[in-house]
Amino acid sequence: MALALDDLKSKKQIADRTFRGMTIAGGVTIVLILGLIAWTIASKSSLAFRTEGLSFFTERRWAPASNVYGALSFIFGTSVTALIAVVLAVPVSLGIALFTTQVAPSWLKRPIVAMTDLVAVVPSVVFGLWGIIFLAPKLVPVFTTVSGWFHGVPILGRIFGPASAGRTFMTAGLILAIMITPIITSISREVIETCPPTDRDGALALGATRWEMITGAVLTHSAGGIVGAVMLGLGRAMGETIAAALVIGSSPAITANLFSSGDSLPSVIAFEWGEATSDAKRSALIAMGLTLFVMTLIVNFAATYVVNRAMKRMRGES
Amino acid sequence: MNISKKRMGAIAGVLAISLIGAACSSSSTTKTTTAGTTAATTAETGAPTTSAAAGADYSKLEGSLIASGATFPKSFYDEAIATLADLAPKLTVEYGGGGSGKGRSDLQEQVVDFAGTDGVVKAEDIAKFKGGEFVYVPTVIAPITLSYNLPSVKSLQLSPATIAGIYQLTITNWNDAAIAADNPGVTLPDKAIVAARRADGSGTTENFTKFLKAAVGPDAGGTWALGSGSTVEWPAGTQAGDGNSGVAQIVSSTEGAIGYVDLSDAKANQLAVAAVKNKAGKFVLPTLEGASAAAEGATIKDDLTYFLGWADGDAAYPIAAQTWIIAYTKQADPVKAANIRGFLTYLLNEGQTLAPTIDYAPLPESLRLKAIENIAKIGG
């Protein structure tokens, strides 16, 4: 009897230990992989940082033929397109999230949720091809019209300047906006759904309209989570490669004009790697990868921080 | 109930995705079959006669070859691989593409059996090739066209100086005096020029800019200031397309556009092509004959490297691309060495008659014979 019990106990322990070992291995692996990636790109890019120094980040020119490697125009392009994407995607995503959780009847909710999730599974190269074949040519007259409206207006006239082609910062931003909408939508939806029904009912009972209930109870409750969702979307938009590469125009430029062609970090890496034969150029491209890695890390850390703080505050209040 | 509904939804989703997948894969299979059929037909019509002439027996080749590199000759190699499969059913060759740079570094690291490259290995990189000495085997050549989209202009002539002006945006309208001077008697429209170029680093860009540098670069007393390379610092305002097909797409969709595109993509998109002034002062259209004539006028070095652009000769088309297969002379595995030699022999015999059917020009006879000599050095 005692023997059997011991046997059972040790069996349990084996299962316990195996499980523990597996989880630890999983945790260590991911840290190891991330560490190895960081170490590899850091060591492979050291040549570029040694030869270019800080001017790698401040130099606008990218001229491999004359050994000038500057990342500034690409950093600019990445930031601008990601910002356009977020500005366009946030209202739409929040609209969908609020509609499906607060407004839509349940028979309509399900297909809309399914549709938004379906957008997330479309491969990014499909978005890129759609952008290059369909969207970009159709946007040229739109850009020209918009730029005509703002012609001569002080600041807006420069932002919406003359458009020469369909592949621009704005086109890339639009495509990226479509791509990050499902992410922002589904996370916002999850966050909004955690809003206690008592809060909503309380607001309605106090005579609030639906709009007042949403702004007063739902959005204040889920603000932190929504900000986190937006930042995750921002990170995704910054790292997106092929869709942006196909529609951004591949002409490194720093300009206020959103209707001009530009280039971004991931796109130049993808397009130039195949023919990067010199060590200097390879190293410069890897250094751009490192730059992008750090940029997305910062955004993701910021997102985590904001979300955590919001959650703490929520717990403290309730 | 709720769970089962969810599950149903998931199943429906999976079904939908697999249906889409099935649709995609079925269409791609159809495509391969058609390609296979055309390949088989060419093999039936062309290959047997020439193979008898060359007297090579491919049926004993057995095993597999892996290669990567230049994308410019890829459709020629793929076609050759498909037709060779009938003669050497036990040999599989895979040519992965990826660009000349990738091919060269893959061969350096010995992850491929041979590599395709449009450019010559730089002197400082030779030491990086872990397998020691390697040889160049030229395979095919092809003209790079200047394709344009001007419905009212049926034929267009351009001199290198004009092309340099267009790509440096000093010539911005089709009715510019420089273009008019190249085209006496032609009415040129008042239309802005859209200069299209490659977005990706490319051997085509390298050959095109090398031609401009040779013809109108600073050393030639010309105005071309952008140098040469697989990527150059194009002025903002030029339009970038991904790959030859991307540039062709810009040209075909934009009235007033001009772009440098290889001949097969220009033909596939039914683009109008300009005649370009060669070193002898003649305007020559981009044809396979023009490219072959350029190869006859080019200076071939001892290692069989050469540059086709801006070649001598009245009939030479001045912008052409050359490409090589590079392989190590020392081969550890004799079977593999025989396979490489077999494949290259096929490219330089049967392959040469196959090339014009898919818009590549064969090598001139003298160069072809020298190339065959280089094949014998592999593993020999």
XYZ file of C-alpha atoms in Angstrom, chain B:
380
model
C -24.555 24.749 -28.826
C -22.402 27.806 -28.806
C -19.241 25.724 -29.081
C -20.573 23.685 -31.937
C -21.511 26.877 -33.756
C -17.992 28.173 -33.252
C -16.614 24.907 -34.486
C -18.851 25.056 -37.532
C -17.530 28.524 -38.225
C -13.969 27.309 -37.932
C -14.648 24.385 -40.231
C -16.264 26.683 -42.746
C -13.245 28.978 -42.540
C -10.803 26.123 -43.046
C -12.889 24.898 -45.964
C -12.908 28.320 -47.546
C -9.145 28.675 -47.136
C -8.451 25.222 -48.505
C -10.767 25.949 -51.422
C -8.818 29.113 -52.192
C -5.627 27.111 -51.824
C -6.945 24.434 -54.145
C -7.904 27.057 -56.707
C -4.418 28.571 -56.581
C -2.600 25.280 -56.777
C -4.751 23.995 -59.592
C -4.074 27.112 -61.657
C -0.337 26.826 -61.015
C -0.351 23.183 -62.060
C -2.032 24.121 -65.306
C 0.674 26.684 -65.891
C 3.477 24.199 -65.327
C 1.868 21.680 -67.590
C 1.613 24.203 -70.386
C 5.228 25.204 -69.888
C 6.137 21.541 -69.867
C 4.286 20.909 -73.092
C 5.924 23.794 -74.937
C 9.275 22.672 -73.657
C 8.611 19.154 -74.863
C 7.587 20.413 -78.291
C 10.716 22.502 -78.703
C 12.749 19.523 -77.636
C 11.073 17.358 -80.234
C 11.530 19.837 -83.036
C 14.918 21.314 -82.280
C 16.951 19.280 -79.850
C 17.345 15.800 -81.394
C 18.965 17.042 -84.606
C 21.451 19.264 -82.821
C 22.206 16.692 -80.158
C 23.147 14.308 -82.934
C 25.423 17.005 -84.308
C 27.029 17.642 -80.938
C 27.252 13.938 -80.355
C 26.847 14.235 -76.610
C 25.111 11.487 -74.675
C 23.229 12.901 -71.724
C 21.341 9.770 -70.774
C 24.080 8.554 -68.437
C 23.980 11.672 -66.243
C 22.550 10.810 -62.888
C 22.036 12.726 -59.674
C 21.170 16.294 -58.800
C 22.625 19.759 -59.179
C 21.707 22.816 -57.157
C 22.461 26.324 -58.347
C 21.426 29.910 -57.690
C 22.211 33.364 -58.995
C 21.373 35.803 -61.768
C 17.698 36.160 -62.603
C 18.333 37.586 -66.086
C 19.164 34.152 -67.661
C 16.811 32.216 -65.372
C 14.065 31.638 -67.913
C 16.675 30.355 -70.370
C 18.159 27.979 -67.784
C 14.707 26.818 -66.709
C 13.779 26.105 -70.320
C 17.067 24.248 -70.834
C 16.534 22.238 -67.631
C 13.050 21.260 -68.817
C 14.230 20.095 -72.246
C 17.328 18.363 -70.876
C 15.061 16.326 -68.598
C 13.905 14.393 -71.677
C 17.464 13.485 -72.612
C 18.779 12.916 -69.101
C 15.822 11.639 -67.100
C 17.936 10.723 -64.076
C 19.469 14.176 -63.692
C 17.693 16.920 -61.778
C 18.934 20.482 -61.960
C 17.548 23.244 -59.806
C 18.385 26.860 -60.583
C 17.106 29.037 -57.771
C 17.650 32.589 -58.994
C 17.970 35.203 -56.245
C 20.349 37.566 -58.007
C 23.971 37.517 -59.109
C 25.156 38.645 -55.684
C 23.393 35.751 -53.997
C 24.757 33.298 -56.538
C 28.312 34.461 -55.978
C 28.105 34.312 -52.195
C 26.376 30.917 -52.349
C 29.231 29.572 -54.438
C 31.753 31.171 -52.071
C 30.196 29.243 -49.206
C 29.893 26.127 -51.387
C 26.178 25.750 -50.789
C 25.539 25.427 -54.533
C 27.204 23.347 -57.247
C 27.443 26.269 -59.652
C 26.228 29.853 -59.761
C 24.893 32.227 -62.370
C 26.248 35.761 -62.453
C 25.821 38.797 -64.712
C 28.909 40.499 -63.320
C 32.539 39.590 -62.885
C 33.845 38.662 -59.425
C 35.870 41.551 -58.013
C 39.572 40.937 -57.459
C 39.278 41.408 -53.691
C 36.499 38.800 -53.481
C 38.360 35.990 -55.243
C 40.032 34.883 -51.998
C 36.592 34.388 -50.426
C 35.788 31.443 -52.700
C 36.323 28.497 -50.370
C 36.565 25.946 -53.157
C 39.604 27.565 -54.734
C 39.908 28.318 -58.439
C 36.773 28.716 -60.552
C 36.022 29.219 -64.249
C 33.646 31.460 -66.156
C 31.428 29.825 -68.742
C 29.493 32.401 -70.800
C 26.040 31.065 -71.700
C 23.809 33.570 -73.506
C 23.455 37.268 -74.153
C 20.494 39.567 -74.614
C 19.855 43.178 -75.512
C 18.449 45.614 -72.951
C 15.789 47.727 -74.629
C 14.770 51.289 -74.027
C 11.027 50.776 -74.144
C 8.715 53.742 -74.387
C 5.032 54.557 -74.375
C 4.150 57.211 -76.953
C 1.221 56.041 -79.085
C 1.830 58.763 -81.710
C 5.522 57.962 -82.223
C 5.985 54.777 -84.224
C 9.775 54.769 -84.277
C 12.189 56.496 -81.954
C 15.956 56.965 -82.063
C 18.058 57.900 -79.044
C 21.707 58.726 -78.624
C 23.522 57.879 -75.365
C 23.761 61.576 -74.452
C 19.991 61.924 -74.775
C 19.419 58.812 -72.639
C 21.770 60.234 -69.996
C 19.822 63.490 -70.084
C 16.489 61.699 -69.686
C 17.688 59.681 -66.682
C 19.347 62.687 -65.050
C 16.148 64.689 -65.610
C 17.862 67.389 -67.638
C 15.603 66.361 -70.535
C 12.063 66.293 -69.208
C 9.789 66.687 -72.213
C 9.482 64.587 -75.345
C 9.642 67.695 -77.552
C 13.111 68.562 -76.196
C 15.590 69.758 -78.831
C 18.008 66.907 -78.039
C 15.413 64.245 -78.792
C 14.324 66.114 -81.924
C 17.935 66.169 -83.105
C 18.077 62.360 -82.797
C 14.811 62.007 -84.727
C 14.783 64.212 -87.820
C 11.378 64.394 -89.447
C 9.493 62.875 -86.510
C 6.777 64.902 -84.788
C 7.364 64.577 -81.075
C 4.494 65.291 -78.676
C 4.530 67.918 -75.947
C 4.458 65.386 -73.144
C 6.386 65.062 -69.885
C 8.884 62.191 -69.776
C 8.526 59.632 -66.993
C 11.882 57.869 -66.585
C 11.356 54.370 -65.194
C 14.151 52.367 -63.553
C 14.661 49.411 -61.261
C 13.750 49.577 -57.576
C 15.812 46.523 -56.685
C 19.539 46.099 -57.011
C 19.999 44.510 -60.410
C 22.452 43.326 -63.042
C 20.291 45.049 -65.657
C 20.857 48.404 -63.938
C 24.565 47.624 -63.748
C 24.801 46.870 -67.483
C 22.684 49.889 -68.391
C 24.685 52.322 -66.251
C 27.985 50.771 -67.395
C 26.926 51.453 -70.960
C 26.146 55.089 -70.096
C 29.411 55.453 -68.213
C 31.365 54.019 -71.144
C 29.522 56.092 -73.749
C 28.929 59.441 -72.038
C 30.685 59.158 -68.668
C 33.216 61.682 -67.395
C 36.089 59.732 -69.007
C 34.349 59.937 -72.366
C 33.827 63.667 -71.893
C 30.078 63.210 -71.435
C 27.458 64.283 -68.944
C 26.635 60.979 -67.206
C 27.465 61.691 -63.554
C 25.711 58.859 -61.726
C 28.459 56.271 -62.225
C 27.592 52.631 -62.566
C 26.486 49.827 -60.280
C 23.623 47.520 -59.418
C 22.028 50.524 -57.674
C 22.857 54.128 -58.455
C 21.670 57.353 -56.889
C 18.768 58.045 -59.228
C 17.362 61.557 -59.040
C 14.045 61.887 -57.198
C 11.324 62.020 -59.810
C 12.317 58.855 -61.611
C 9.833 55.992 -61.217
C 10.947 52.703 -59.727
C 9.582 49.272 -60.589
C 10.460 45.914 -59.082
C 12.209 43.689 -61.579
C 12.123 43.909 -65.370
C 8.405 43.198 -65.247
C 7.853 46.034 -62.771
C 9.578 48.553 -65.039
C 7.697 47.172 -68.052
C 4.469 47.594 -66.119
C 5.211 51.280 -65.427
C 6.023 51.882 -69.101
C 2.938 50.107 -70.401
C 0.618 51.867 -67.954
C 2.054 55.402 -68.224
C 1.889 57.470 -71.388
C 5.159 59.334 -71.840
C 7.173 56.765 -69.893
C 10.490 55.270 -70.913
C 12.325 52.455 -69.180
C 15.213 50.028 -69.616
C 13.776 46.535 -69.825
C 15.211 43.281 -71.121
C 13.970 42.157 -74.526
C 11.747 39.288 -73.414
C 9.816 41.469 -70.933
C 9.506 44.254 -73.516
C 8.067 41.743 -75.987
C 5.790 40.153 -73.411
C 4.314 43.597 -72.666
C 4.240 44.572 -76.349
C 6.241 47.709 -75.694
C 7.663 49.948 -78.411
C 11.462 49.970 -78.352
C 13.884 52.700 -79.369
C 16.876 52.342 -81.678
C 20.033 53.381 -79.845
C 23.081 55.024 -81.410
C 26.121 52.745 -81.182
C 29.828 53.479 -81.038
C 30.017 53.506 -84.843
C 27.364 56.242 -84.905
C 24.582 54.017 -86.262
C 21.100 53.745 -84.736
C 20.453 50.048 -84.079
C 17.276 48.394 -82.865
C 17.473 45.976 -79.918
C 17.449 42.587 -81.618
C 19.134 39.278 -80.920
C 21.289 39.851 -84.016
C 22.328 43.244 -82.662
C 23.374 41.625 -79.377
C 25.321 38.883 -81.151
C 27.035 41.525 -83.260
C 28.005 43.338 -80.063
C 29.511 40.122 -78.715
C 31.583 39.805 -81.869
C 32.892 43.322 -81.340
C 33.602 42.911 -77.640
C 37.074 42.342 -76.237
C 37.112 38.894 -74.639
C 39.670 38.472 -71.857
C 41.572 35.218 -71.248
C 39.233 34.136 -68.468
C 36.297 34.691 -70.875
C 35.032 37.743 -69.049
C 33.953 40.640 -71.208
C 31.599 43.582 -71.295
C 29.111 43.864 -74.140
C 28.011 47.462 -73.751
C 29.242 50.143 -76.129
C 30.871 47.513 -78.337
C 32.481 48.205 -81.717
C 30.803 47.299 -84.986
C 28.209 48.862 -87.298
C 25.494 46.338 -86.420
C 26.246 46.131 -82.686
C 23.424 47.129 -80.358
C 25.161 49.138 -77.628
C 23.260 48.020 -74.481
C 23.447 44.301 -73.941
C 23.651 41.979 -70.986
C 26.083 39.106 -70.680
C 25.937 36.308 -68.176
C 28.138 33.498 -66.981
C 27.918 30.320 -65.011
C 30.775 30.003 -62.566
C 31.912 26.684 -61.091
C 34.959 25.401 -59.224
C 37.629 23.596 -61.238
C 38.356 21.287 -58.315
C 35.424 18.966 -57.688
C 35.497 16.412 -54.885
C 32.791 14.248 -56.441
C 33.507 13.043 -60.024
C 29.835 12.254 -60.630
C 28.874 15.802 -59.707
C 31.642 17.168 -61.925
C 30.322 15.103 -64.838
C 26.836 16.428 -64.183
C 27.994 20.046 -64.197
C 29.948 19.469 -67.401
C 26.949 17.712 -68.926
C 24.540 20.523 -68.107
C 26.915 23.217 -69.368
C 27.640 21.234 -72.541
C 23.904 21.084 -73.148
C 23.589 24.865 -72.645
C 26.341 25.557 -75.174
C 25.119 23.086 -77.823
C 21.392 22.337 -77.864
C 20.754 25.313 -75.593
C 22.098 27.762 -78.146
C 19.392 26.815 -80.669
C 16.799 26.962 -77.917
C 17.818 30.464 -76.795
C 16.346 32.561 -79.659
C 12.913 30.965 -79.175
C 12.730 32.650 -75.773
C 14.439 35.944 -76.731
C 18.024 35.245 -75.756
C 20.834 35.551 -78.292
C 23.280 32.676 -78.767
C 27.011 33.283 -78.292
C 29.107 33.989 -81.364
C 30.788 30.783 -82.557
C 34.341 31.763 -81.516
C 33.230 32.550 -77.961
C 31.093 29.399 -77.802
C 34.103 27.219 -78.647
C 36.230 28.948 -75.998
C 33.426 28.441 -73.468
C 33.360 24.719 -74.241
C 37.109 24.615 -73.552
C 36.445 26.142 -70.122
C 33.866 23.457 -69.331
C 36.560 20.797 -69.673
C 38.474 22.468 -66.822
C 35.730 21.620 -64.337
C 36.769 18.579 -62.327
C 39.174 17.620 -65.078
